[in-house]
mmCIF file of N, CA and C in Angstrom:
data_model
loop_
_atom_site.group_PDB
_atom_site.id
_atom_site.type_symbol
_atom_site.label_atom_id
_atom_site.label_comp_id
_atom_site.label_asym_id
_atom_site.label_seq_id
_atom_site.Cartn_x
_atom_site.Cartn_y
_atom_site.Cartn_z
ATOM 1 N N MET C 1 -88.301 -25.357 -42.339
ATOM 2 C CA MET C 1 -86.782 -25.270 -43.180
ATOM 3 C C MET C 1 -87.014 -25.680 -44.566
ATOM 4 N N ASP C 2 -86.708 -25.207 -45.603
ATOM 5 C CA ASP C 2 -86.443 -26.126 -46.656
ATOM 6 C C ASP C 2 -84.953 -26.645 -46.761
ATOM 7 N N GLU C 3 -84.903 -27.563 -47.200
ATOM 8 C CA GLU C 3 -83.606 -28.101 -47.787
ATOM 9 C C GLU C 3 -82.742 -27.321 -48.237
ATOM 10 N N GLY C 4 -82.515 -26.230 -48.755
ATOM 11 C CA GLY C 4 -81.449 -25.527 -49.125
ATOM 12 C C GLY C 4 -81.188 -24.925 -48.093
ATOM 13 N N THR C 5 -81.586 -24.559 -47.437
ATOM 14 C CA THR C 5 -81.567 -23.566 -45.884
ATOM 15 C C THR C 5 -80.402 -25.452 -45.446
ATOM 16 N N VAL C 6 -81.232 -25.694 -45.234
ATOM 17 C CA VAL C 6 -80.383 -27.027 -44.625
ATOM 18 C C VAL C 6 -79.158 -27.293 -45.050
ATOM 19 N N ALA C 7 -78.955 -27.143 -46.354
ATOM 20 C CA ALA C 7 -77.861 -27.780 -46.710
ATOM 21 C C ALA C 7 -76.563 -26.580 -46.604
ATOM 22 N N LEU C 8 -76.739 -25.261 -46.252
ATOM 23 C CA LEU C 8 -76.023 -24.333 -46.747
ATOM 24 C C LEU C 8 -75.617 -24.238 -44.859
ATOM 25 N N ILE C 9 -76.501 -24.292 -43.822
ATOM 26 C CA ILE C 9 -75.791 -24.488 -42.678
ATOM 27 C C ILE C 9 -75.491 -25.565 -42.241
ATOM 28 N N LEU C 10 -75.664 -26.975 -43.468
ATOM 29 C CA LEU C 10 -74.790 -28.131 -42.640
ATOM 30 C C LEU C 10 -73.239 -27.697 -43.367
ATOM 31 N N ALA C 11 -73.275 -28.049 -44.401
ATOM 32 C CA ALA C 11 -72.054 -28.035 -45.334
ATOM 33 C C ALA C 11 -70.716 -27.172 -44.651
ATOM 34 N N PRO C 12 -71.293 -25.670 -44.320
ATOM 35 C CA PRO C 12 -70.311 -24.881 -43.652
ATOM 36 C C PRO C 12 -69.329 -25.801 -42.218
ATOM 37 N N LEU C 13 -70.702 -26.167 -41.431
ATOM 38 C CA LEU C 13 -70.833 -26.696 -40.267
ATOM 39 C C LEU C 13 -69.411 -28.239 -40.152
ATOM 40 N N ILE C 14 -69.865 -29.328 -41.535
ATOM 41 C CA ILE C 14 -69.290 -30.453 -41.835
ATOM 42 C C ILE C 14 -67.580 -30.210 -42.162
ATOM 43 N N ILE C 15 -66.938 -29.006 -43.122
ATOM 44 C CA ILE C 15 -66.180 -29.019 -43.344
ATOM 45 C C ILE C 15 -65.275 -28.993 -42.145
ATOM 46 N N PHE C 16 -66.102 -27.794 -41.397
ATOM 47 C CA PHE C 16 -65.210 -27.172 -40.197
ATOM 48 C C PHE C 16 -64.729 -28.112 -39.398
ATOM 49 N N LEU C 17 -65.806 -29.781 -39.460
ATOM 50 C CA LEU C 17 -65.501 -30.526 -38.335
ATOM 51 C C LEU C 17 -64.830 -31.361 -38.905
ATOM 52 N N ILE C 18 -64.695 -31.766 -40.060
ATOM 53 C CA ILE C 18 -63.688 -32.812 -40.646
ATOM 54 C C ILE C 18 -62.609 -31.939 -41.064
ATOM 55 N N PHE C 19 -62.326 -30.706 -41.358
ATOM 56 C CA PHE C 19 -60.592 -30.312 -41.664
ATOM 57 C C PHE C 19 -60.048 -29.195 -40.357
ATOM 58 N N VAL C 20 -61.145 -28.554 -40.116
ATOM 59 C CA VAL C 20 -60.505 -27.051 -39.253
ATOM 60 C C VAL C 20 -60.275 -27.314 -37.781
ATOM 61 N N ALA C 21 -61.215 -28.256 -37.163
ATOM 62 C CA ALA C 21 -61.364 -28.540 -35.357
ATOM 63 C C ALA C 21 -59.988 -29.945 -35.702
ATOM 64 N N PRO C 22 -60.020 -30.562 -36.386
ATOM 65 C CA PRO C 22 -58.900 -31.535 -35.966
ATOM 66 C C PRO C 22 -57.487 -30.506 -35.845
ATOM 67 N N ILE C 23 -57.219 -30.182 -36.978
ATOM 68 C CA ILE C 23 -56.272 -29.157 -37.097
ATOM 69 C C ILE C 23 -56.279 -28.528 -35.675
ATOM 70 N N TRP C 24 -57.113 -27.432 -35.181
ATOM 71 C CA TRP C 24 -57.121 -27.100 -34.521
ATOM 72 C C TRP C 24 -56.743 -27.242 -33.227
ATOM 73 N N LEU C 25 -57.003 -28.212 -33.110
ATOM 74 C CA LEU C 25 -56.907 -29.251 -31.806
ATOM 75 C C LEU C 25 -55.537 -30.047 -31.403
ATOM 76 N N ILE C 26 -55.103 -30.345 -32.586
ATOM 77 C CA ILE C 26 -53.425 -30.682 -32.540
ATOM 78 C C ILE C 26 -52.573 -30.128 -32.806
ATOM 79 N N LEU C 27 -52.855 -28.454 -33.543
ATOM 80 C CA LEU C 27 -51.883 -26.921 -32.871
ATOM 81 C C LEU C 27 -52.754 -26.575 -31.225
ATOM 82 N N HIS C 28 -53.086 -26.414 -31.115
ATOM 83 C CA HIS C 28 -53.776 -26.085 -29.215
ATOM 84 C C HIS C 28 -53.134 -26.992 -28.423
ATOM 85 N N TYR C 29 -53.409 -28.389 -28.142
ATOM 86 C CA TYR C 29 -52.648 -29.600 -27.604
ATOM 87 C C TYR C 29 -50.850 -29.414 -27.778
ATOM 88 N N ARG C 30 -50.342 -29.051 -29.087
ATOM 89 C CA ARG C 30 -48.801 -28.835 -29.226
ATOM 90 C C ARG C 30 -48.402 -27.738 -28.491
ATOM 91 N N SER C 31 -49.122 -26.639 -28.402
ATOM 92 C CA SER C 31 -48.570 -25.416 -27.364
ATOM 93 C C SER C 31 -48.665 -25.895 -26.600
ATOM 94 N N LYS C 32 -49.714 -26.186 -25.855
ATOM 95 C CA LYS C 32 -49.540 -26.392 -24.638
ATOM 96 C C LYS C 32 -48.659 -27.330 -23.726
ATOM 97 N N LYS C 33 -48.149 -28.358 -24.465
ATOM 98 C CA LYS C 33 -47.120 -29.234 -24.248
ATOM 99 C C LYS C 33 -45.320 -28.662 -24.179
ATOM 100 N N GLN C 34 -45.733 -27.925 -24.958
ATOM 101 C CA GLN C 34 -44.570 -27.256 -25.499
ATOM 102 C C GLN C 34 -44.798 -26.127 -24.357
ATOM 103 N N VAL C 35 -45.106 -25.432 -23.490
ATOM 104 C CA VAL C 35 -45.746 -24.346 -22.524
ATOM 105 C C VAL C 35 -45.156 -24.934 -20.983
ATOM 106 N N ASN C 36 -45.549 -26.278 -21.042
ATOM 107 C CA ASN C 36 -45.323 -27.898 -19.497
ATOM 108 C C ASN C 36 -44.368 -27.773 -19.334
ATOM 109 N N GLN C 37 -43.428 -27.206 -21.182
ATOM 110 C CA GLN C 37 -41.970 -28.451 -21.185
ATOM 111 C C GLN C 37 -40.971 -27.191 -20.357
ATOM 112 N N GLY C 38 -41.230 -25.976 -20.035
ATOM 113 C CA GLY C 38 -40.444 -25.660 -19.342
ATOM 114 C C GLY C 38 -39.433 -24.936 -20.288
ATOM 115 N N LEU C 39 -38.605 -23.907 -19.987
ATOM 116 C CA LEU C 39 -37.076 -23.493 -20.542
ATOM 117 C C LEU C 39 -36.512 -23.759 -21.728
ATOM 118 N N SER C 40 -35.955 -23.778 -22.572
ATOM 119 C CA SER C 40 -34.613 -24.773 -23.148
ATOM 120 C C SER C 40 -33.435 -24.140 -22.929
ATOM 121 N N ALA C 41 -32.808 -24.823 -23.029
ATOM 122 C CA ALA C 41 -31.046 -24.748 -22.705
ATOM 123 C C ALA C 41 -30.712 -23.429 -22.717
ATOM 124 N N GLU C 42 -31.615 -22.966 -23.854
ATOM 125 C CA GLU C 42 -30.807 -21.095 -24.807
ATOM 126 C C GLU C 42 -31.342 -20.252 -23.653
ATOM 127 N N GLU C 43 -32.956 -20.497 -23.257
ATOM 128 C CA GLU C 43 -33.701 -19.806 -22.993
ATOM 129 C C GLU C 43 -32.541 -19.601 -21.131
ATOM 130 N N GLN C 44 -32.905 -20.974 -20.361
ATOM 131 C CA GLN C 44 -31.784 -20.761 -19.448
ATOM 132 C C GLN C 44 -30.747 -19.995 -19.063
ATOM 133 N N ILE C 45 -29.519 -20.047 -20.260
ATOM 134 C CA ILE C 45 -29.007 -19.752 -20.532
ATOM 135 C C ILE C 45 -29.196 -17.776 -20.556
ATOM 136 N N ALA C 46 -30.091 -17.576 -21.311
ATOM 137 C CA ALA C 46 -30.262 -16.725 -21.386
ATOM 138 C C ALA C 46 -30.600 -15.298 -20.266
ATOM 139 N N LEU C 47 -31.108 -16.615 -19.320
ATOM 140 C CA LEU C 47 -32.129 -15.857 -18.353
ATOM 141 C C LEU C 47 -31.326 -15.827 -17.044
ATOM 142 N N GLN C 48 -30.319 -16.751 -17.318
ATOM 143 C CA GLN C 48 -28.725 -16.458 -15.862
ATOM 144 C C GLN C 48 -28.157 -15.046 -16.489
ATOM 145 N N GLU C 49 -27.931 -15.220 -17.429
ATOM 146 C CA GLU C 49 -27.045 -13.823 -17.934
ATOM 147 C C GLU C 49 -27.809 -12.331 -17.728
ATOM 148 N N LEU C 50 -29.246 -12.490 -17.265
ATOM 149 C CA LEU C 50 -29.863 -10.969 -17.675
ATOM 150 C C LEU C 50 -29.805 -10.729 -16.099
ATOM 151 N N ALA C 51 -29.688 -12.221 -15.366
ATOM 152 C CA ALA C 51 -30.166 -12.088 -13.814
ATOM 153 C C ALA C 51 -29.108 -11.499 -13.540
ATOM 154 N N GLY C 52 -27.500 -11.742 -14.510
ATOM 155 C CA GLY C 52 -25.789 -11.553 -13.115
ATOM 156 C C GLY C 52 -26.822 -9.985 -14.055
ATOM 157 N N LYS C 53 -26.998 -9.535 -15.155
ATOM 158 C CA LYS C 53 -26.394 -8.295 -15.579
ATOM 159 C C LYS C 53 -27.237 -7.682 -14.795
ATOM 160 N N ALA C 54 -28.657 -7.741 -14.170
ATOM 161 C CA ALA C 54 -29.594 -6.637 -13.425
ATOM 162 C C ALA C 54 -28.998 -7.081 -12.299
ATOM 163 N N GLU C 55 -28.509 -7.975 -11.464
ATOM 164 C CA GLU C 55 -27.443 -7.542 -9.450
ATOM 165 C C GLU C 55 -26.124 -7.005 -10.488
ATOM 166 N N ALA C 56 -25.880 -7.263 -11.038
ATOM 167 C CA ALA C 56 -24.315 -6.331 -11.795
ATOM 168 C C ALA C 56 -25.121 -4.745 -11.427
ATOM 169 N N MET C 57 -25.916 -4.258 -11.662
ATOM 170 C CA MET C 57 -26.689 -2.990 -12.227
ATOM 171 C C MET C 57 -27.569 -2.261 -10.804
ATOM 172 N N SER C 58 -27.785 -3.584 -9.760
ATOM 173 C CA SER C 58 -28.574 -3.086 -8.516
ATOM 174 C C SER C 58 -27.349 -2.326 -7.919
ATOM 175 N N GLU C 59 -26.224 -3.558 -7.727
ATOM 176 C CA GLU C 59 -24.773 -2.929 -7.378
ATOM 177 C C GLU C 59 -24.505 -1.117 -7.389
ATOM 178 N N ARG C 60 -24.695 -1.494 -8.895
ATOM 179 C CA ARG C 60 -23.891 0.104 -9.881
ATOM 180 C C ARG C 60 -24.817 1.500 -9.162
ATOM 181 N N ILE C 61 -26.284 0.967 -8.858
ATOM 182 C CA ILE C 61 -27.015 1.732 -8.568
ATOM 183 C C ILE C 61 -26.866 1.893 -7.088
ATOM 184 N N GLN C 62 -26.444 1.102 -6.642
ATOM 185 C CA GLN C 62 -26.404 1.459 -4.426
ATOM 186 C C GLN C 62 -24.746 2.332 -4.985
ATOM 187 N N THR C 63 -23.818 1.887 -5.384
ATOM 188 C CA THR C 63 -22.661 2.828 -5.141
ATOM 189 C C THR C 63 -23.175 4.004 -5.695
ATOM 190 N N LEU C 64 -23.517 4.456 -6.938
ATOM 191 C CA LEU C 64 -24.271 5.716 -7.240
ATOM 192 C C LEU C 64 -24.936 6.447 -5.589
ATOM 193 N N GLU C 65 -25.431 6.039 -5.312
ATOM 194 C CA GLU C 65 -26.626 6.466 -4.463
ATOM 195 C C GLU C 65 -26.279 6.737 -3.472
ATOM 196 N N ALA C 66 -24.992 5.846 -2.572
ATOM 197 C CA ALA C 66 -24.237 6.223 -1.652
ATOM 198 C C ALA C 66 -23.290 7.600 -1.892
ATOM 199 N N ILE C 67 -22.665 7.424 -2.909
ATOM 200 C CA ILE C 67 -21.624 8.546 -3.796
ATOM 201 C C ILE C 67 -22.863 9.782 -3.375
ATOM 202 N N LEU C 68 -23.690 9.738 -4.088
ATOM 203 C CA LEU C 68 -24.485 10.974 -4.264
ATOM 204 C C LEU C 68 -24.377 11.313 -2.094
ATOM 205 N N ASP C 69 -25.526 10.024 -1.790
ATOM 206 C CA ASP C 69 -25.659 10.847 -0.260
ATOM 207 C C ASP C 69 -24.601 11.332 0.078
ATOM 208 N N SER C 70 -23.053 10.828 -0.104
ATOM 209 C CA SER C 70 -21.847 11.668 0.632
ATOM 210 C C SER C 70 -21.533 13.180 -0.037
ATOM 211 N N GLU C 71 -22.385 13.089 -0.852
ATOM 212 C CA GLU C 71 -22.042 14.661 -2.142
ATOM 213 C C GLU C 71 -23.217 15.438 -1.786
ATOM 214 N N ALA C 72 -24.163 14.584 -2.241
ATOM 215 C CA ALA C 72 -25.186 15.549 -2.015
ATOM 216 C C ALA C 72 -26.173 15.155 -1.614
ATOM 217 N N PRO C 73 -26.356 15.692 -0.027
ATOM 218 C CA PRO C 73 -27.198 14.788 0.187
ATOM 219 C C PRO C 73 -28.526 15.155 0.587
ATOM 220 N N GLU C 74 -29.432 16.382 -0.118
ATOM 221 C CA GLU C 74 -30.820 16.614 -0.258
ATOM 222 C C GLU C 74 -30.906 16.003 -1.854
ATOM 223 N N TRP C 75 -29.790 15.541 -2.176
ATOM 224 C CA TRP C 75 -30.254 15.180 -4.215
ATOM 225 C C TRP C 75 -31.826 14.348 -4.325
ATOM 226 N N ARG C 76 -32.227 13.582 -3.221
ATOM 227 C CA ARG C 76 -33.888 12.627 -3.246
ATOM 228 C C ARG C 76 -34.792 13.874 -3.002
ATOM 229 N N ASN C 77 -34.349 14.696 -2.398
ATOM 230 C CA ASN C 77 -35.722 15.716 -2.063
ATOM 231 C C ASN C 77 -35.888 16.546 -3.638
ATOM 232 N N ARG C 78 -34.223 16.840 -4.558
ATOM 233 C CA ARG C 78 -35.200 17.535 -5.775
ATOM 234 C C ARG C 78 -35.920 17.091 -6.453
ATOM 235 N N ALA C 79 -36.406 15.894 -6.708
ATOM 236 C CA ALA C 79 -36.846 15.543 -7.776
ATOM 237 C C ALA C 79 -38.897 15.823 -7.291
#
């Protein structure tokens, strides 16, 4: 290969290794660190609220199913 072709291959490679690769590595390991830290306090609170709402909804569904079972025993077979 002649010198012009080698220069066309090496120039982008050198630019990538000097500028892009270090930034890429820094951002990669910073995001890994944030993932390993777990949920923030706000996220924990939101998760607890959602879990409480899900439990309340589950209780409501059970109540509704009990009412339907007593008033219309065949309601499950209609679907």
